[in-house]
Coordinates of C-alpha atoms in Angstrom, one line a residue:
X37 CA 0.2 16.5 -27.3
X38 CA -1.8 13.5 -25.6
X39 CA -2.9 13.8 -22.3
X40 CA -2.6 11.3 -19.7
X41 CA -4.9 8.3 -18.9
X42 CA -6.4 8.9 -16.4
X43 CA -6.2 6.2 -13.4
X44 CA -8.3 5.0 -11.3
X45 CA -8.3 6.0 -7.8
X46 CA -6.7 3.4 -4.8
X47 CA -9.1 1.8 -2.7
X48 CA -6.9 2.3 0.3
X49 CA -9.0 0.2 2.4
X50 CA -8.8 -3.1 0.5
X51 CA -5.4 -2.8 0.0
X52 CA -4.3 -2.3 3.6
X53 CA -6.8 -5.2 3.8
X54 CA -4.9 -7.5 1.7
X55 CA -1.6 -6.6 3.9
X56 CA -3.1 -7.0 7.2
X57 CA -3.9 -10.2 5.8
X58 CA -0.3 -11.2 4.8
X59 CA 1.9 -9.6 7.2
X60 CA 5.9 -8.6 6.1
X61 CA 4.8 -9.4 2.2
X62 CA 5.7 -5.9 -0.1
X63 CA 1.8 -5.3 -2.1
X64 CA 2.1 -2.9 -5.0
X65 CA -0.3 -0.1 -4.1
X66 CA -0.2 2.0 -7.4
X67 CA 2.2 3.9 -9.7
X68 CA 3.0 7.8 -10.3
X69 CA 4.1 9.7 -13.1
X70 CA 6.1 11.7 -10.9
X71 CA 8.5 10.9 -8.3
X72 CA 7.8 13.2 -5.5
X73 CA 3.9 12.0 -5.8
X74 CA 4.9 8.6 -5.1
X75 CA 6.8 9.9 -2.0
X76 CA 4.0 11.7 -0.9
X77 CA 1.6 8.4 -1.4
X78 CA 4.5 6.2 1.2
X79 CA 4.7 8.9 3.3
X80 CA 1.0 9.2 3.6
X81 CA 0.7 5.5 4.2
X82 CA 3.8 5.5 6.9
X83 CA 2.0 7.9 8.5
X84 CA -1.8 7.2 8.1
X85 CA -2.5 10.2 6.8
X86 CA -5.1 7.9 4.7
X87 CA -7.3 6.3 7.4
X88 CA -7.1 2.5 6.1
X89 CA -3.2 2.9 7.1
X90 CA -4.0 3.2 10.5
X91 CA -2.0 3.6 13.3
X92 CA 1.1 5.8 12.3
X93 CA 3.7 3.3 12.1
X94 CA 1.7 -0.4 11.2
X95 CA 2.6 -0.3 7.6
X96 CA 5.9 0.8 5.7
X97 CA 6.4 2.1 2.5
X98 CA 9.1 2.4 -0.4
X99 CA 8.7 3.9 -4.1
X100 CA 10.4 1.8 -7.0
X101 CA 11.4 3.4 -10.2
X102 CA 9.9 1.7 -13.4
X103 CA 11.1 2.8 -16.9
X104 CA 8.6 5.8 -17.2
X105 CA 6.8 6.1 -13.8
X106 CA 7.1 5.3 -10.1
X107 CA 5.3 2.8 -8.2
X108 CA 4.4 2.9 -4.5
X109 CA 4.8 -0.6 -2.4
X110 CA 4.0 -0.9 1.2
X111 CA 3.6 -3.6 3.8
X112 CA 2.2 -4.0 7.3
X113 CA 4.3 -5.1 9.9
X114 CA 1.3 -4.4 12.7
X115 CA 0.8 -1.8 15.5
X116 CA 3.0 -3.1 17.5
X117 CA 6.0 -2.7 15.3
X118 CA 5.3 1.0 16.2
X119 CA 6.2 0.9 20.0
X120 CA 9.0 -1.8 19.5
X121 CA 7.2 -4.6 20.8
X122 CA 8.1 -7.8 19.4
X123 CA 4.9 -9.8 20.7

């Protein structure tokens, strides 16, 4: 039996960089040999349970199946998404 390779670990921060700097646009974030750890990652980010995600609501999430893992996308749509404003 192999075991996994190991990944390296998200650099939350310059990822929800790169989406604050392209509004609306789906970024891969990373992938998850199991399902329910990819929903844990979007829900995380939904929620900014990480920090760089910041506030609850600014970014959505959605996991994609791939052939043998899962990945995690997400997207920031801005803070004021999360209060209904459309300014």
């Amino acid at each position: 039996m192999t075991r996994p390779t190991r990944r390296p670990p998200v650099l939350h921060a310059a990822v929800a960089d790169r989406m604050r700097n392209a509004p609306g646009t789906w970024i891969y974030v990373t992938t998850h040999p199991a399902r329910y750890s990819a929903q844990t990652t979007a829900s995380c980010i939904r929620t900014a349970q990480y920090e760089a995600y910041a506030p609850s609501g600014a970014y959505e999430a959605r996991i994609q199946p791939t052939e043998t893992e899962t990945a995690v996308y997400a997207r920031y749509i801005g803070a004021a998404a999360q209060n209904g404003s459309t300014e």
